[in-house]
Amino acid sequence: MATTADFKNGLCIEHNGELYVIVEFQHVKPGKGPAFVRTKIKNLKTGRTLENTFTAGVKIDVARVERRPYQFLYKEGDDSYNFMHTDTFEQLTIQESLINNPGLLKEGQGVEVMYHTDTDTPLTCELPPFVDLEVTYTEPGVKGDTATNAAKRAIVETGAEVFVPLFIETGEKIKVDTRTNRYAERVK
């Protein structure tokens, strides 16, 4: 058991019989009335984010979770992804709905799988914050078109579509933010 004083981003809690992870929180002490904690929590099964307020000091059930390193092997069918544990070489199949950005997964990519330790079931599969991908197709940029912060569509080696600046050409390697699916920088 924990209280609202133990809240931190990424903490996994049980709320209304479901598992949630705290996305963000804020302690509020109004001039009149009791203190409370305003939170944004994400349901680990459905992926839905909702806002909730907890009275300050209320007891919360903390779910025990564990992060394990895996490596992406291959995609099987439409929505099954196969991974291998990097230490035990044990293989695992995860549904596409549990992966935070499956379009940016490439073979050999390292990921972290969050497990619920009580039931030993995978909850989510998280890519690293940034991945390096090669641009396989993009329209050529037009000289003199850089007066504004314009962007164009590019297809990367995994088949995902990313918006990149006009100076990026086919064949270049770029760094993509997996949380927002946006271009971050060129890779040398």
Short mmCIF file of N, CA and C in Angstrom, two decimals:
data_model
loop_
_atom_site.label_atom_id
_atom_site.label_comp_id
_atom_site.label_asym_id
_atom_site.label_seq_id
_atom_site.Cartn_x
_atom_site.Cartn_y
_atom_site.Cartn_z
N MET A 1 0.84 -1.19 0.00
CA MET A 1 0.00 0.00 0.00
C MET A 1 0.88 1.25 0.00
N ALA A 2 0.46 2.22 -0.77
CA ALA A 2 1.16 3.49 -0.84
C ALA A 2 0.12 4.60 -0.71
N THR A 3 0.60 5.81 -0.62
CA THR A 3 -0.30 6.95 -0.56
C THR A 3 -0.03 7.86 -1.75
N THR A 4 -0.81 8.93 -1.84
CA THR A 4 -0.63 9.86 -2.96
C THR A 4 0.72 10.58 -2.88
N ALA A 5 1.36 10.59 -1.72
CA ALA A 5 2.69 11.21 -1.59
C ALA A 5 3.74 10.40 -2.35
N ASP A 6 3.46 9.13 -2.64
CA ASP A 6 4.40 8.27 -3.36
C ASP A 6 4.23 8.33 -4.87
N PHE A 7 3.30 9.14 -5.37
CA PHE A 7 3.08 9.22 -6.81
C PHE A 7 4.32 9.72 -7.53
N LYS A 8 4.60 9.11 -8.69
CA LYS A 8 5.64 9.58 -9.60
C LYS A 8 5.25 9.12 -11.00
N ASN A 9 5.77 9.80 -12.00
CA ASN A 9 5.46 9.43 -13.38
C ASN A 9 5.97 8.01 -13.65
N GLY A 10 5.13 7.18 -14.28
CA GLY A 10 5.52 5.82 -14.59
C GLY A 10 5.12 4.81 -13.53
N LEU A 11 4.60 5.26 -12.38
CA LEU A 11 4.18 4.34 -11.33
C LEU A 11 2.94 3.58 -11.79
N CYS A 12 2.94 2.27 -11.61
CA CYS A 12 1.82 1.44 -12.02
C CYS A 12 0.93 1.17 -10.80
N ILE A 13 -0.35 1.52 -10.91
CA ILE A 13 -1.28 1.35 -9.79
C ILE A 13 -2.50 0.54 -10.21
N GLU A 14 -3.19 -0.03 -9.20
CA GLU A 14 -4.47 -0.69 -9.44
C GLU A 14 -5.55 0.29 -9.01
N HIS A 15 -6.48 0.56 -9.93
CA HIS A 15 -7.56 1.52 -9.67
C HIS A 15 -8.83 0.98 -10.32
N ASN A 16 -9.87 0.83 -9.54
CA ASN A 16 -11.15 0.28 -10.01
C ASN A 16 -10.99 -1.08 -10.68
N GLY A 17 -10.11 -1.91 -10.15
CA GLY A 17 -9.92 -3.26 -10.66
C GLY A 17 -9.11 -3.35 -11.95
N GLU A 18 -8.55 -2.25 -12.41
CA GLU A 18 -7.75 -2.22 -13.63
C GLU A 18 -6.35 -1.72 -13.31
N LEU A 19 -5.41 -2.03 -14.20
CA LEU A 19 -4.03 -1.54 -14.04
C LEU A 19 -3.86 -0.25 -14.83
N TYR A 20 -3.32 0.77 -14.16
CA TYR A 20 -3.06 2.06 -14.77
C TYR A 20 -1.63 2.47 -14.50
N VAL A 21 -1.08 3.28 -15.39
CA VAL A 21 0.23 3.87 -15.17
C VAL A 21 0.03 5.38 -15.11
N ILE A 22 0.72 6.04 -14.17
CA ILE A 22 0.58 7.48 -14.00
C ILE A 22 1.39 8.19 -15.08
N VAL A 23 0.70 8.97 -15.89
CA VAL A 23 1.36 9.72 -16.96
C VAL A 23 1.88 11.04 -16.40
N GLU A 24 1.04 11.74 -15.65
CA GLU A 24 1.46 12.97 -14.99
C GLU A 24 0.56 13.21 -13.79
N PHE A 25 1.07 13.98 -12.83
CA PHE A 25 0.30 14.27 -11.63
C PHE A 25 0.68 15.64 -11.10
N GLN A 26 -0.21 16.20 -10.27
CA GLN A 26 0.04 17.51 -9.70
C GLN A 26 -0.64 17.57 -8.33
N HIS A 27 0.13 17.88 -7.28
CA HIS A 27 -0.43 18.08 -5.95
C HIS A 27 -1.04 19.47 -5.90
N VAL A 28 -2.29 19.56 -5.42
CA VAL A 28 -2.99 20.84 -5.36
C VAL A 28 -3.43 21.08 -3.92
N LYS A 29 -3.09 22.24 -3.38
CA LYS A 29 -3.51 22.61 -2.03
C LYS A 29 -4.28 23.91 -2.16
N PRO A 30 -5.60 23.82 -2.29
CA PRO A 30 -6.40 25.04 -2.44
C PRO A 30 -6.45 25.82 -1.12
N GLY A 31 -6.80 27.09 -1.19
CA GLY A 31 -6.90 27.91 0.02
C GLY A 31 -8.01 27.44 0.93
N LYS A 32 -9.04 26.86 0.34
CA LYS A 32 -10.18 26.39 1.12
C LYS A 32 -10.44 24.94 0.76
N GLY A 33 -10.57 24.08 1.73
CA GLY A 33 -10.85 22.68 1.47
C GLY A 33 -9.59 21.83 1.57
N PRO A 34 -9.78 20.51 1.46
CA PRO A 34 -8.63 19.60 1.61
C PRO A 34 -7.75 19.55 0.35
N ALA A 35 -6.51 19.14 0.54
CA ALA A 35 -5.59 19.00 -0.58
C ALA A 35 -5.97 17.77 -1.41
N PHE A 36 -5.59 17.78 -2.68
CA PHE A 36 -5.87 16.64 -3.55
C PHE A 36 -4.78 16.53 -4.60
N VAL A 37 -4.77 15.40 -5.30
CA VAL A 37 -3.79 15.16 -6.36
C VAL A 37 -4.55 14.98 -7.66
N ARG A 38 -4.24 15.83 -8.63
CA ARG A 38 -4.85 15.74 -9.96
C ARG A 38 -3.92 14.89 -10.82
N THR A 39 -4.44 13.82 -11.45
CA THR A 39 -3.58 12.92 -12.21
C THR A 39 -4.15 12.66 -13.60
N LYS A 40 -3.24 12.26 -14.49
CA LYS A 40 -3.59 11.69 -15.79
C LYS A 40 -3.08 10.27 -15.74
N ILE A 41 -3.97 9.30 -15.87
CA ILE A 41 -3.57 7.90 -15.79
C ILE A 41 -3.97 7.18 -17.08
N LYS A 42 -3.14 6.21 -17.48
CA LYS A 42 -3.36 5.49 -18.73
C LYS A 42 -3.66 4.03 -18.40
N ASN A 43 -4.77 3.53 -18.92
CA ASN A 43 -5.15 2.14 -18.74
C ASN A 43 -4.21 1.27 -19.56
N LEU A 44 -3.58 0.28 -18.93
CA LEU A 44 -2.59 -0.54 -19.63
C LEU A 44 -3.24 -1.55 -20.57
N LYS A 45 -4.51 -1.90 -20.36
CA LYS A 45 -5.16 -2.85 -21.26
C LYS A 45 -5.73 -2.15 -22.50
N THR A 46 -6.44 -1.06 -22.28
CA THR A 46 -7.11 -0.40 -23.40
C THR A 46 -6.28 0.72 -24.00
N GLY A 47 -5.33 1.28 -23.25
CA GLY A 47 -4.52 2.39 -23.74
C GLY A 47 -5.20 3.73 -23.59
N ARG A 48 -6.41 3.74 -23.01
CA ARG A 48 -7.16 4.97 -22.84
C ARG A 48 -6.58 5.80 -21.70
N THR A 49 -6.46 7.10 -21.90
CA THR A 49 -5.97 8.00 -20.87
C THR A 49 -7.15 8.76 -20.29
N LEU A 50 -7.19 8.83 -18.95
CA LEU A 50 -8.25 9.59 -18.30
C LEU A 50 -7.69 10.41 -17.17
N GLU A 51 -8.43 11.46 -16.81
CA GLU A 51 -8.02 12.32 -15.71
C GLU A 51 -8.78 11.91 -14.47
N ASN A 52 -8.08 11.88 -13.33
CA ASN A 52 -8.70 11.47 -12.08
C ASN A 52 -8.10 12.29 -10.96
N THR A 53 -8.90 12.57 -9.93
CA THR A 53 -8.38 13.26 -8.75
C THR A 53 -8.46 12.33 -7.56
N PHE A 54 -7.40 12.34 -6.76
CA PHE A 54 -7.33 11.55 -5.54
C PHE A 54 -7.22 12.51 -4.37
N THR A 55 -7.93 12.24 -3.29
CA THR A 55 -7.77 13.03 -2.08
C THR A 55 -6.36 12.79 -1.54
N ALA A 56 -5.72 13.83 -1.06
CA ALA A 56 -4.35 13.69 -0.55
C ALA A 56 -4.31 12.72 0.62
N GLY A 57 -3.35 11.80 0.60
CA GLY A 57 -3.18 10.85 1.68
C GLY A 57 -3.97 9.57 1.55
N VAL A 58 -4.79 9.44 0.50
CA VAL A 58 -5.59 8.22 0.32
C VAL A 58 -4.66 7.05 -0.03
N LYS A 59 -5.01 5.86 0.42
CA LYS A 59 -4.19 4.67 0.16
C LYS A 59 -4.43 4.17 -1.27
N ILE A 60 -3.33 3.79 -1.94
CA ILE A 60 -3.37 3.33 -3.33
C ILE A 60 -2.67 1.98 -3.39
N ASP A 61 -3.24 1.05 -4.15
CA ASP A 61 -2.58 -0.25 -4.37
C ASP A 61 -1.58 -0.10 -5.51
N VAL A 62 -0.32 -0.34 -5.22
CA VAL A 62 0.72 -0.25 -6.24
C VAL A 62 0.89 -1.63 -6.85
N ALA A 63 0.82 -1.70 -8.17
CA ALA A 63 0.99 -2.97 -8.89
C ALA A 63 2.48 -3.21 -9.08
N ARG A 64 2.90 -4.43 -8.85
CA ARG A 64 4.31 -4.77 -9.03
C ARG A 64 4.54 -5.11 -10.49
N VAL A 65 5.39 -4.34 -11.13
CA VAL A 65 5.73 -4.56 -12.53
C VAL A 65 7.24 -4.68 -12.68
N GLU A 66 7.64 -5.31 -13.75
CA GLU A 66 9.05 -5.54 -14.02
C GLU A 66 9.29 -5.27 -15.49
N ARG A 67 10.40 -4.61 -15.79
CA ARG A 67 10.76 -4.34 -17.19
C ARG A 67 11.84 -5.33 -17.60
N ARG A 68 11.62 -6.01 -18.73
CA ARG A 68 12.57 -7.00 -19.20
C ARG A 68 13.05 -6.63 -20.61
N PRO A 69 14.35 -6.80 -20.89
CA PRO A 69 14.88 -6.45 -22.22
C PRO A 69 14.59 -7.54 -23.24
N TYR A 70 14.06 -7.15 -24.38
CA TYR A 70 13.77 -8.07 -25.47
C TYR A 70 14.31 -7.49 -26.77
N GLN A 71 14.42 -8.36 -27.79
CA GLN A 71 14.86 -7.94 -29.11
C GLN A 71 13.78 -8.38 -30.10
N PHE A 72 13.41 -7.45 -31.00
CA PHE A 72 12.39 -7.77 -32.00
C PHE A 72 12.98 -8.70 -33.05
N LEU A 73 12.26 -9.81 -33.33
CA LEU A 73 12.73 -10.77 -34.33
C LEU A 73 12.00 -10.60 -35.65
N TYR A 74 10.67 -10.79 -35.66
CA TYR A 74 9.91 -10.69 -36.90
C TYR A 74 8.43 -10.54 -36.60
N LYS A 75 7.70 -10.09 -37.63
CA LYS A 75 6.25 -9.93 -37.55
C LYS A 75 5.62 -11.16 -38.18
N GLU A 76 4.59 -11.68 -37.50
CA GLU A 76 3.92 -12.88 -37.99
C GLU A 76 2.44 -12.55 -38.20
N GLY A 77 1.96 -12.66 -39.41
CA GLY A 77 0.56 -12.35 -39.68
C GLY A 77 0.33 -10.85 -39.66
N ASP A 78 -0.91 -10.46 -39.33
CA ASP A 78 -1.25 -9.05 -39.33
C ASP A 78 -0.91 -8.33 -38.04
N ASP A 79 -1.05 -9.01 -36.89
CA ASP A 79 -0.89 -8.29 -35.63
C ASP A 79 -0.09 -9.04 -34.56
N SER A 80 0.72 -10.00 -34.93
CA SER A 80 1.56 -10.72 -33.96
C SER A 80 3.02 -10.39 -34.21
N TYR A 81 3.71 -10.03 -33.14
CA TYR A 81 5.13 -9.68 -33.21
C TYR A 81 5.91 -10.63 -32.30
N ASN A 82 7.01 -11.17 -32.81
CA ASN A 82 7.82 -12.11 -32.04
C ASN A 82 9.08 -11.43 -31.53
N PHE A 83 9.37 -11.67 -30.25
CA PHE A 83 10.51 -11.07 -29.57
C PHE A 83 11.32 -12.17 -28.89
N MET A 84 12.60 -11.86 -28.60
CA MET A 84 13.46 -12.79 -27.89
C MET A 84 14.07 -12.06 -26.69
N HIS A 85 14.01 -12.70 -25.51
CA HIS A 85 14.63 -12.15 -24.31
C HIS A 85 16.13 -12.12 -24.52
N THR A 86 16.78 -11.00 -24.23
CA THR A 86 18.20 -10.87 -24.56
C THR A 86 19.11 -11.66 -23.63
N ASP A 87 18.63 -12.07 -22.46
CA ASP A 87 19.46 -12.84 -21.53
C ASP A 87 19.19 -14.34 -21.61
N THR A 88 17.89 -14.72 -21.63
CA THR A 88 17.53 -16.14 -21.58
C THR A 88 17.25 -16.73 -22.96
N PHE A 89 17.16 -15.90 -23.99
CA PHE A 89 16.86 -16.29 -25.37
C PHE A 89 15.48 -16.95 -25.50
N GLU A 90 14.63 -16.71 -24.54
CA GLU A 90 13.25 -17.21 -24.56
C GLU A 90 12.44 -16.34 -25.52
N GLN A 91 11.57 -16.97 -26.34
CA GLN A 91 10.80 -16.20 -27.32
C GLN A 91 9.41 -15.90 -26.80
N LEU A 92 8.86 -14.79 -27.27
CA LEU A 92 7.57 -14.29 -26.80
C LEU A 92 6.83 -13.67 -27.98
N THR A 93 5.52 -13.92 -28.08
CA THR A 93 4.69 -13.31 -29.10
C THR A 93 3.78 -12.28 -28.44
N ILE A 94 3.78 -11.06 -28.98
CA ILE A 94 2.99 -9.96 -28.42
C ILE A 94 2.07 -9.42 -29.51
N GLN A 95 0.84 -9.09 -29.11
CA GLN A 95 -0.12 -8.50 -30.03
C GLN A 95 0.24 -7.04 -30.31
N GLU A 96 -0.12 -6.57 -31.49
CA GLU A 96 0.22 -5.21 -31.92
C GLU A 96 -0.34 -4.14 -30.98
N SER A 97 -1.48 -4.40 -30.35
CA SER A 97 -2.11 -3.41 -29.49
C SER A 97 -1.28 -3.09 -28.24
N LEU A 98 -0.36 -3.97 -27.85
CA LEU A 98 0.47 -3.75 -26.66
C LEU A 98 1.73 -2.95 -26.95
N ILE A 99 2.04 -2.73 -28.23
CA ILE A 99 3.28 -2.05 -28.62
C ILE A 99 2.99 -0.56 -28.81
N ASN A 100 3.85 0.31 -28.24
CA ASN A 100 3.55 1.74 -28.26
C ASN A 100 3.66 2.38 -29.64
N ASN A 101 4.51 1.88 -30.54
CA ASN A 101 4.59 2.43 -31.90
C ASN A 101 5.11 1.33 -32.83
N PRO A 102 4.27 0.37 -33.20
CA PRO A 102 4.75 -0.78 -33.98
C PRO A 102 5.26 -0.43 -35.37
N GLY A 103 4.86 0.69 -35.93
CA GLY A 103 5.30 1.07 -37.27
C GLY A 103 6.79 1.38 -37.35
N LEU A 104 7.43 1.65 -36.22
CA LEU A 104 8.84 2.00 -36.23
C LEU A 104 9.73 0.84 -35.80
N LEU A 105 9.17 -0.35 -35.62
CA LEU A 105 9.96 -1.53 -35.23
C LEU A 105 10.69 -2.10 -36.43
N LYS A 106 11.99 -2.34 -36.28
CA LYS A 106 12.73 -3.03 -37.33
C LYS A 106 13.43 -4.24 -36.71
N GLU A 107 13.76 -5.21 -37.53
CA GLU A 107 14.35 -6.44 -37.03
C GLU A 107 15.65 -6.15 -36.28
N GLY A 108 15.81 -6.78 -35.13
CA GLY A 108 16.99 -6.59 -34.30
C GLY A 108 16.87 -5.45 -33.32
N GLN A 109 15.77 -4.70 -33.35
CA GLN A 109 15.56 -3.55 -32.47
C GLN A 109 15.38 -4.01 -31.03
N GLY A 110 16.03 -3.34 -30.10
CA GLY A 110 15.87 -3.63 -28.68
C GLY A 110 14.65 -2.90 -28.12
N VAL A 111 13.87 -3.58 -27.28
CA VAL A 111 12.69 -3.00 -26.66
C VAL A 111 12.65 -3.42 -25.19
N GLU A 112 11.74 -2.79 -24.42
CA GLU A 112 11.49 -3.19 -23.05
C GLU A 112 10.05 -3.64 -22.94
N VAL A 113 9.84 -4.83 -22.38
CA VAL A 113 8.49 -5.34 -22.18
C VAL A 113 8.18 -5.25 -20.69
N MET A 114 7.06 -4.58 -20.36
CA MET A 114 6.65 -4.45 -18.97
C MET A 114 5.75 -5.63 -18.61
N TYR A 115 6.13 -6.34 -17.55
CA TYR A 115 5.39 -7.51 -17.08
C TYR A 115 4.71 -7.20 -15.75
N HIS A 116 3.50 -7.73 -15.56
CA HIS A 116 2.83 -7.71 -14.27
C HIS A 116 3.38 -8.91 -13.51
N THR A 117 4.12 -8.69 -12.43
CA THR A 117 4.84 -9.78 -11.78
C THR A 117 3.93 -10.77 -11.07
N ASP A 118 2.74 -10.35 -10.64
CA ASP A 118 1.83 -11.28 -9.95
C ASP A 118 1.29 -12.34 -10.90
N THR A 119 0.95 -11.94 -12.13
CA THR A 119 0.38 -12.88 -13.10
C THR A 119 1.38 -13.29 -14.17
N ASP A 120 2.56 -12.64 -14.21
CA ASP A 120 3.60 -12.89 -15.20
C ASP A 120 3.08 -12.77 -16.64
N THR A 121 2.30 -11.71 -16.88
CA THR A 121 1.78 -11.45 -18.22
C THR A 121 2.35 -10.14 -18.74
N PRO A 122 2.63 -10.06 -20.04
CA PRO A 122 3.13 -8.80 -20.61
C PRO A 122 2.03 -7.75 -20.65
N LEU A 123 2.38 -6.52 -20.25
CA LEU A 123 1.41 -5.42 -20.24
C LEU A 123 1.62 -4.48 -21.42
N THR A 124 2.87 -4.04 -21.62
CA THR A 124 3.19 -3.14 -22.72
C THR A 124 4.56 -3.47 -23.27
N CYS A 125 4.80 -3.01 -24.49
CA CYS A 125 6.10 -3.15 -25.12
C CYS A 125 6.52 -1.75 -25.57
N GLU A 126 7.63 -1.25 -25.02
CA GLU A 126 8.05 0.11 -25.29
C GLU A 126 9.34 0.15 -26.09
N LEU A 127 9.33 0.90 -27.17
CA LEU A 127 10.53 1.13 -27.95
C LEU A 127 11.41 2.14 -27.22
N PRO A 128 12.70 2.21 -27.56
CA PRO A 128 13.52 3.29 -26.98
C PRO A 128 12.99 4.64 -27.45
N PRO A 129 13.34 5.73 -26.76
CA PRO A 129 12.79 7.04 -27.13
C PRO A 129 13.09 7.45 -28.58
N PHE A 130 14.27 7.07 -29.10
CA PHE A 130 14.63 7.44 -30.47
C PHE A 130 15.16 6.21 -31.20
N VAL A 131 14.81 6.09 -32.49
CA VAL A 131 15.34 5.01 -33.33
C VAL A 131 15.94 5.63 -34.60
N ASP A 132 16.99 4.98 -35.11
CA ASP A 132 17.63 5.42 -36.35
C ASP A 132 17.07 4.61 -37.50
N LEU A 133 16.51 5.29 -38.50
CA LEU A 133 15.91 4.62 -39.65
C LEU A 133 16.38 5.27 -40.94
N GLU A 134 16.41 4.49 -42.00
CA GLU A 134 16.80 5.01 -43.31
C GLU A 134 15.57 5.42 -44.09
N VAL A 135 15.66 6.54 -44.77
CA VAL A 135 14.57 7.03 -45.61
C VAL A 135 14.62 6.26 -46.93
N THR A 136 13.54 5.52 -47.25
CA THR A 136 13.52 4.75 -48.49
C THR A 136 12.89 5.52 -49.64
N TYR A 137 11.99 6.47 -49.32
CA TYR A 137 11.39 7.27 -50.38
C TYR A 137 10.95 8.61 -49.83
N THR A 138 11.24 9.66 -50.58
CA THR A 138 10.71 10.99 -50.30
C THR A 138 10.80 11.81 -51.58
N GLU A 139 9.93 12.75 -51.72
CA GLU A 139 9.95 13.64 -52.88
C GLU A 139 11.19 14.53 -52.78
N PRO A 140 11.82 14.86 -53.88
CA PRO A 140 12.98 15.76 -53.81
C PRO A 140 12.55 17.16 -53.39
N GLY A 141 13.40 17.80 -52.59
CA GLY A 141 13.11 19.16 -52.14
C GLY A 141 13.39 20.15 -53.26
N VAL A 142 12.64 21.23 -53.30
CA VAL A 142 12.82 22.26 -54.32
C VAL A 142 13.68 23.37 -53.74
N LYS A 143 14.70 23.80 -54.48
CA LYS A 143 15.59 24.84 -54.01
C LYS A 143 14.82 26.15 -53.83
N GLY A 144 15.06 26.80 -52.68
CA GLY A 144 14.37 28.05 -52.41
C GLY A 144 13.07 27.88 -51.66
N ASP A 145 12.70 26.63 -51.33
CA ASP A 145 11.45 26.35 -50.63
C ASP A 145 11.63 26.31 -49.11
N THR A 146 12.68 26.90 -48.58
CA THR A 146 12.97 26.74 -47.16
C THR A 146 12.72 28.02 -46.36
N ALA A 147 11.87 28.90 -46.83
CA ALA A 147 11.60 30.14 -46.12
C ALA A 147 10.81 29.87 -44.85
N THR A 148 9.97 28.86 -44.87
CA THR A 148 9.18 28.52 -43.69
C THR A 148 9.64 27.18 -43.15
N ASN A 149 9.09 26.80 -42.04
CA ASN A 149 9.43 25.52 -41.42
C ASN A 149 8.60 24.41 -42.07
N ALA A 150 8.76 24.23 -43.35
CA ALA A 150 7.94 23.29 -44.11
C ALA A 150 8.44 21.86 -43.93
N ALA A 151 7.54 20.91 -44.14
CA ALA A 151 7.89 19.49 -44.03
C ALA A 151 7.27 18.73 -45.19
N LYS A 152 7.86 17.58 -45.48
CA LYS A 152 7.33 16.72 -46.53
C LYS A 152 7.25 15.30 -45.99
N ARG A 153 6.46 14.47 -46.66
CA ARG A 153 6.31 13.08 -46.24
C ARG A 153 7.50 12.26 -46.68
N ALA A 154 7.88 11.31 -45.81
CA ALA A 154 8.96 10.38 -46.16
C ALA A 154 8.57 9.00 -45.65
N ILE A 155 8.91 7.99 -46.43
CA ILE A 155 8.69 6.60 -46.02
C ILE A 155 10.03 6.07 -45.53
N VAL A 156 10.04 5.48 -44.32
CA VAL A 156 11.27 4.93 -43.76
C VAL A 156 11.32 3.43 -44.01
N GLU A 157 12.44 2.79 -43.67
CA GLU A 157 12.66 1.38 -44.00
C GLU A 157 11.65 0.42 -43.40
N THR A 158 10.95 0.82 -42.33
CA THR A 158 9.93 -0.06 -41.74
C THR A 158 8.58 0.08 -42.43
N GLY A 159 8.46 1.05 -43.32
CA GLY A 159 7.20 1.28 -44.01
C GLY A 159 6.37 2.39 -43.39
N ALA A 160 6.82 2.93 -42.28
CA ALA A 160 6.09 4.01 -41.60
C ALA A 160 6.30 5.33 -42.33
N GLU A 161 5.35 6.23 -42.16
CA GLU A 161 5.40 7.55 -42.77
C GLU A 161 5.78 8.57 -41.71
N VAL A 162 6.79 9.38 -42.00
CA VAL A 162 7.28 10.39 -41.08
C VAL A 162 7.39 11.70 -41.84
N PHE A 163 7.04 12.81 -41.21
CA PHE A 163 7.22 14.12 -41.82
C PHE A 163 8.61 14.62 -41.50
N VAL A 164 9.36 15.00 -42.55
CA VAL A 164 10.75 15.43 -42.41
C VAL A 164 10.92 16.80 -43.04
N PRO A 165 12.01 17.52 -42.70
CA PRO A 165 12.29 18.80 -43.36
C PRO A 165 12.58 18.60 -44.85
N LEU A 166 12.50 19.65 -45.61
CA LEU A 166 12.64 19.57 -47.06
C LEU A 166 14.03 19.15 -47.52
N PHE A 167 15.06 19.34 -46.70
CA PHE A 167 16.43 19.01 -47.13
C PHE A 167 16.76 17.52 -47.01
N ILE A 168 15.92 16.71 -46.40
CA ILE A 168 16.18 15.27 -46.25
C ILE A 168 15.94 14.59 -47.59
N GLU A 169 16.87 13.74 -48.00
CA GLU A 169 16.80 13.04 -49.27
C GLU A 169 16.65 11.53 -49.06
N THR A 170 16.26 10.81 -50.10
CA THR A 170 16.17 9.35 -50.06
C THR A 170 17.55 8.76 -49.80
N GLY A 171 17.61 7.78 -48.91
CA GLY A 171 18.88 7.12 -48.59
C GLY A 171 19.55 7.64 -47.34
N GLU A 172 19.09 8.78 -46.82
CA GLU A 172 19.69 9.32 -45.60
C GLU A 172 19.14 8.62 -44.37
N LYS A 173 19.95 8.58 -43.32
CA LYS A 173 19.51 8.03 -42.04
C LYS A 173 19.04 9.18 -41.16
N ILE A 174 17.88 8.97 -40.51
CA ILE A 174 17.33 9.99 -39.63
C ILE A 174 17.00 9.37 -38.27
N LYS A 175 16.93 10.22 -37.27
CA LYS A 175 16.53 9.80 -35.93
C LYS A 175 15.07 10.20 -35.76
N VAL A 176 14.21 9.22 -35.34
CA VAL A 176 12.78 9.46 -35.20
C VAL A 176 12.39 9.27 -33.73
N ASP A 177 11.61 10.21 -33.21
CA ASP A 177 11.09 10.12 -31.85
C ASP A 177 9.93 9.13 -31.85
N THR A 178 10.05 8.02 -31.09
CA THR A 178 9.01 6.98 -31.11
C THR A 178 7.77 7.37 -30.33
N ARG A 179 7.86 8.35 -29.45
CA ARG A 179 6.69 8.77 -28.66
C ARG A 179 5.76 9.65 -29.48
N THR A 180 6.34 10.46 -30.40
CA THR A 180 5.53 11.38 -31.19
C THR A 180 5.51 11.06 -32.67
N ASN A 181 6.34 10.09 -33.10
CA ASN A 181 6.44 9.70 -34.50
C ASN A 181 6.91 10.88 -35.37
N ARG A 182 7.85 11.68 -34.84
CA ARG A 182 8.34 12.86 -35.54
C ARG A 182 9.84 12.77 -35.78
N TYR A 183 10.27 13.46 -36.79
CA TYR A 183 11.70 13.59 -37.12
C TYR A 183 12.40 14.34 -36.00
N ALA A 184 13.59 13.85 -35.61
CA ALA A 184 14.36 14.53 -34.56
C ALA A 184 15.62 15.17 -35.16
N GLU A 185 16.43 14.38 -35.89
CA GLU A 185 17.66 14.91 -36.48
C GLU A 185 18.22 13.91 -37.48
N ARG A 186 19.21 14.37 -38.24
CA ARG A 186 19.95 13.50 -39.14
C ARG A 186 20.92 12.66 -38.33
N VAL A 187 21.24 11.47 -38.84
CA VAL A 187 22.24 10.61 -38.22
C VAL A 187 23.46 10.63 -39.10
N LYS A 188 24.61 10.91 -38.53
CA LYS A 188 25.85 10.97 -39.33
C LYS A 188 26.35 9.59 -39.63
#
